[in-house]
Amino acid sequence: MNDTLPSLCVVVPCYNEEAIIERTFLQLQKKLKGMIGKSIALDSKLIFVDDGSKDRTWELLSSFSSKNASKSHDTAFSNHSNQINQTGNTESKSAREIDAPPPPH
């Protein structure tokens, strides 16, 4: 593995995303796993932040956390966050709403 690869931290803000959260989680997890060791460092992370959803978003995120505790990369979950503090040594940061359409190619 290349020690000079940049770390990537993907922060996913969530609010009432029950209908799409599982698909989003699985797609992002698969993409991150495929990039680790090739274009990003092993310590790269997915962070899902639930901002007080009224549906089952937090319940579903919690279940993903317990099912994926032994994965080689980190997946963090947080509930009721009003702001996200940037930490770590990531070289690139990007944010996009979870249900926003993908950017044009």
PDB file of C-alpha atoms in Angstrom:
ATOM      1  CA  MET A   1       0.000   0.000   0.000  1.00  0.00           C
ATOM      2  CA  ASN A   2       1.151   3.504  -0.775  1.00  0.00           C
ATOM      3  CA  ASP A   3       1.594   5.607   2.401  1.00  0.00           C
ATOM      4  CA  THR A   4       1.376   8.833   0.412  1.00  0.00           C
ATOM      5  CA  LEU A   5      -2.247   8.348  -0.631  1.00  0.00           C
ATOM      6  CA  PRO A   6      -4.594  11.070   0.641  1.00  0.00           C
ATOM      7  CA  SER A   7      -7.230  10.306   3.247  1.00  0.00           C
ATOM      8  CA  LEU A   8     -10.832  10.886   2.242  1.00  0.00           C
ATOM      9  CA  CYS A   9     -13.634  11.693   4.651  1.00  0.00           C
ATOM     10  CA  VAL A  10     -17.103  11.643   3.095  1.00  0.00           C
ATOM     11  CA  VAL A  11     -19.683  13.381   5.292  1.00  0.00           C
ATOM     12  CA  VAL A  12     -23.274  12.536   4.415  1.00  0.00           C
ATOM     13  CA  PRO A  13     -25.883  14.827   5.999  1.00  0.00           C
ATOM     14  CA  CYS A  14     -29.191  13.016   6.492  1.00  0.00           C
ATOM     15  CA  TYR A  15     -32.680  14.248   7.300  1.00  0.00           C
ATOM     16  CA  ASN A  16     -35.706  11.998   6.764  1.00  0.00           C
ATOM     17  CA  GLU A  17     -33.852   9.805   4.272  1.00  0.00           C
ATOM     18  CA  GLU A  18     -35.422   6.468   5.240  1.00  0.00           C
ATOM     19  CA  ALA A  19     -36.438   5.689   1.641  1.00  0.00           C
ATOM     20  CA  ILE A  20     -32.912   5.986   0.216  1.00  0.00           C
ATOM     21  CA  ILE A  21     -30.460   5.664   3.105  1.00  0.00           C
ATOM     22  CA  GLU A  22     -29.722   1.950   2.717  1.00  0.00           C
ATOM     23  CA  ARG A  23     -29.026   2.210  -1.022  1.00  0.00           C
ATOM     24  CA  THR A  24     -26.893   5.312  -0.451  1.00  0.00           C
ATOM     25  CA  PHE A  25     -24.934   3.622   2.329  1.00  0.00           C
ATOM     26  CA  LEU A  26     -24.260   0.487   0.276  1.00  0.00           C
ATOM     27  CA  GLN A  27     -23.228   2.433  -2.829  1.00  0.00           C
ATOM     28  CA  LEU A  28     -20.873   4.732  -0.931  1.00  0.00           C
ATOM     29  CA  GLN A  29     -19.393   1.854   1.052  1.00  0.00           C
ATOM     30  CA  LYS A  30     -18.740  -0.135  -2.139  1.00  0.00           C
ATOM     31  CA  LYS A  31     -17.156   2.878  -3.867  1.00  0.00           C
ATOM     32  CA  LEU A  32     -14.939   3.692  -0.867  1.00  0.00           C
ATOM     33  CA  LYS A  33     -13.840   0.082  -0.485  1.00  0.00           C
ATOM     34  CA  GLY A  34     -12.857  -0.020  -4.165  1.00  0.00           C
ATOM     35  CA  MET A  35     -10.763   3.148  -3.835  1.00  0.00           C
ATOM     36  CA  ILE A  36      -8.877   2.237  -0.643  1.00  0.00           C
ATOM     37  CA  GLY A  37      -5.265   1.400  -1.323  1.00  0.00           C
ATOM     38  CA  LYS A  38      -5.550   2.558  -4.939  1.00  0.00           C
ATOM     39  CA  SER A  39      -6.403   6.254  -4.803  1.00  0.00           C
ATOM     40  CA  ILE A  40      -7.154   6.888  -1.109  1.00  0.00           C
ATOM     41  CA  ALA A  41      -5.571   5.842   2.190  1.00  0.00           C
ATOM     42  CA  LEU A  42      -6.790   3.029   4.418  1.00  0.00           C
ATOM     43  CA  ASP A  43      -7.919   5.494   7.113  1.00  0.00           C
ATOM     44  CA  SER A  44     -10.570   7.022   4.807  1.00  0.00           C
ATOM     45  CA  LYS A  45     -14.080   7.267   6.265  1.00  0.00           C
ATOM     46  CA  LEU A  46     -17.789   7.569   5.657  1.00  0.00           C
ATOM     47  CA  ILE A  47     -19.574   9.732   8.206  1.00  0.00           C
ATOM     48  CA  PHE A  48     -23.362   9.851   8.233  1.00  0.00           C
ATOM     49  CA  VAL A  49     -24.865  12.701  10.248  1.00  0.00           C
ATOM     50  CA  ASP A  50     -28.566  12.485  11.062  1.00  0.00           C
ATOM     51  CA  ASP A  51     -29.937  15.914  11.916  1.00  0.00           C
ATOM     52  CA  GLY A  52     -32.957  14.807  13.940  1.00  0.00           C
ATOM     53  CA  SER A  53     -34.930  12.887  11.319  1.00  0.00           C
ATOM     54  CA  LYS A  54     -38.576  12.196  12.142  1.00  0.00           C
ATOM     55  CA  ASP A  55     -38.584   8.888  10.231  1.00  0.00           C
ATOM     56  CA  ARG A  56     -36.464   5.716  10.661  1.00  0.00           C
ATOM     57  CA  THR A  57     -33.236   7.213   9.261  1.00  0.00           C
ATOM     58  CA  TRP A  58     -31.376   7.020  12.587  1.00  0.00           C
ATOM     59  CA  GLU A  59     -32.648   3.495  13.299  1.00  0.00           C
ATOM     60  CA  LEU A  60     -31.415   2.301   9.901  1.00  0.00           C
ATOM     61  CA  LEU A  61     -28.052   4.044  10.258  1.00  0.00           C
ATOM     62  CA  SER A  62     -27.593   2.447  13.673  1.00  0.00           C
ATOM     63  CA  SER A  63     -28.271  -0.998  12.218  1.00  0.00           C
ATOM     64  CA  PHE A  64     -25.687  -0.404   9.457  1.00  0.00           C
ATOM     65  CA  SER A  65     -23.139   0.554  12.107  1.00  0.00           C
ATOM     66  CA  SER A  66     -23.559  -2.690  14.037  1.00  0.00           C
ATOM     67  CA  LYS A  67     -23.501  -4.824  10.863  1.00  0.00           C
ATOM     68  CA  ASN A  68     -20.348  -3.159   9.524  1.00  0.00           C
ATOM     69  CA  ALA A  69     -18.230  -2.812  12.667  1.00  0.00           C
ATOM     70  CA  SER A  70     -15.517  -5.139  11.372  1.00  0.00           C
ATOM     71  CA  LYS A  71     -14.942  -3.487   7.973  1.00  0.00           C
ATOM     72  CA  SER A  72     -11.450  -2.367   7.032  1.00  0.00           C
ATOM     73  CA  HIS A  73     -12.488   1.286   6.794  1.00  0.00           C
ATOM     74  CA  ASP A  74     -14.346   3.445   9.280  1.00  0.00           C
ATOM     75  CA  THR A  75     -18.014   4.285   9.037  1.00  0.00           C
ATOM     76  CA  ALA A  76     -19.224   6.702  11.679  1.00  0.00           C
ATOM     77  CA  PHE A  77     -22.723   7.758  12.561  1.00  0.00           C
ATOM     78  CA  SER A  78     -23.888  10.780  14.511  1.00  0.00           C
ATOM     79  CA  ASN A  79     -27.335  11.905  15.625  1.00  0.00           C
ATOM     80  CA  HIS A  80     -28.697  15.455  15.928  1.00  0.00           C
ATOM     81  CA  SER A  81     -25.755  17.516  14.742  1.00  0.00           C
ATOM     82  CA  ASN A  82     -26.084  21.212  14.009  1.00  0.00           C
ATOM     83  CA  GLN A  83     -22.610  21.608  12.588  1.00  0.00           C
ATOM     84  CA  ILE A  84     -19.739  19.472  11.454  1.00  0.00           C
ATOM     85  CA  ASN A  85     -16.233  20.262  12.655  1.00  0.00           C
ATOM     86  CA  GLN A  86     -13.579  19.443  10.111  1.00  0.00           C
ATOM     87  CA  THR A  87     -10.873  17.286  11.626  1.00  0.00           C
ATOM     88  CA  GLY A  88      -8.107  15.106  10.305  1.00  0.00           C
ATOM     89  CA  ASN A  89      -5.655  15.639   7.548  1.00  0.00           C
ATOM     90  CA  THR A  90      -7.831  15.311   4.450  1.00  0.00           C
ATOM     91  CA  GLU A  91      -6.567  17.039   1.357  1.00  0.00           C
ATOM     92  CA  SER A  92      -9.928  17.448  -0.360  1.00  0.00           C
ATOM     93  CA  LYS A  93     -13.380  18.133   1.023  1.00  0.00           C
ATOM     94  CA  SER A  94     -16.735  18.020  -0.722  1.00  0.00           C
ATOM     95  CA  ALA A  95     -20.331  18.103   0.453  1.00  0.00           C
ATOM     96  CA  ARG A  96     -23.578  17.346  -1.339  1.00  0.00           C
ATOM     97  CA  GLU A  97     -27.106  16.664  -0.133  1.00  0.00           C
ATOM     98  CA  ILE A  98     -27.852  12.929   0.034  1.00  0.00           C
ATOM     99  CA  ASP A  99     -30.869  13.180  -2.293  1.00  0.00           C
ATOM    100  CA  ALA A 100     -29.439  15.750  -4.683  1.00  0.00           C
ATOM    101  CA  PRO A 101     -28.993  14.646  -8.282  1.00  0.00           C
ATOM    102  CA  PRO A 102     -25.461  13.680  -9.257  1.00  0.00           C
ATOM    103  CA  PRO A 103     -23.333  16.377 -10.876  1.00  0.00           C
ATOM    104  CA  PRO A 104     -23.133  16.275 -14.689  1.00  0.00           C
ATOM    105  CA  HIS A 105     -20.195  14.326 -16.143  1.00  0.00           C
TER     106      HIS A 105
END
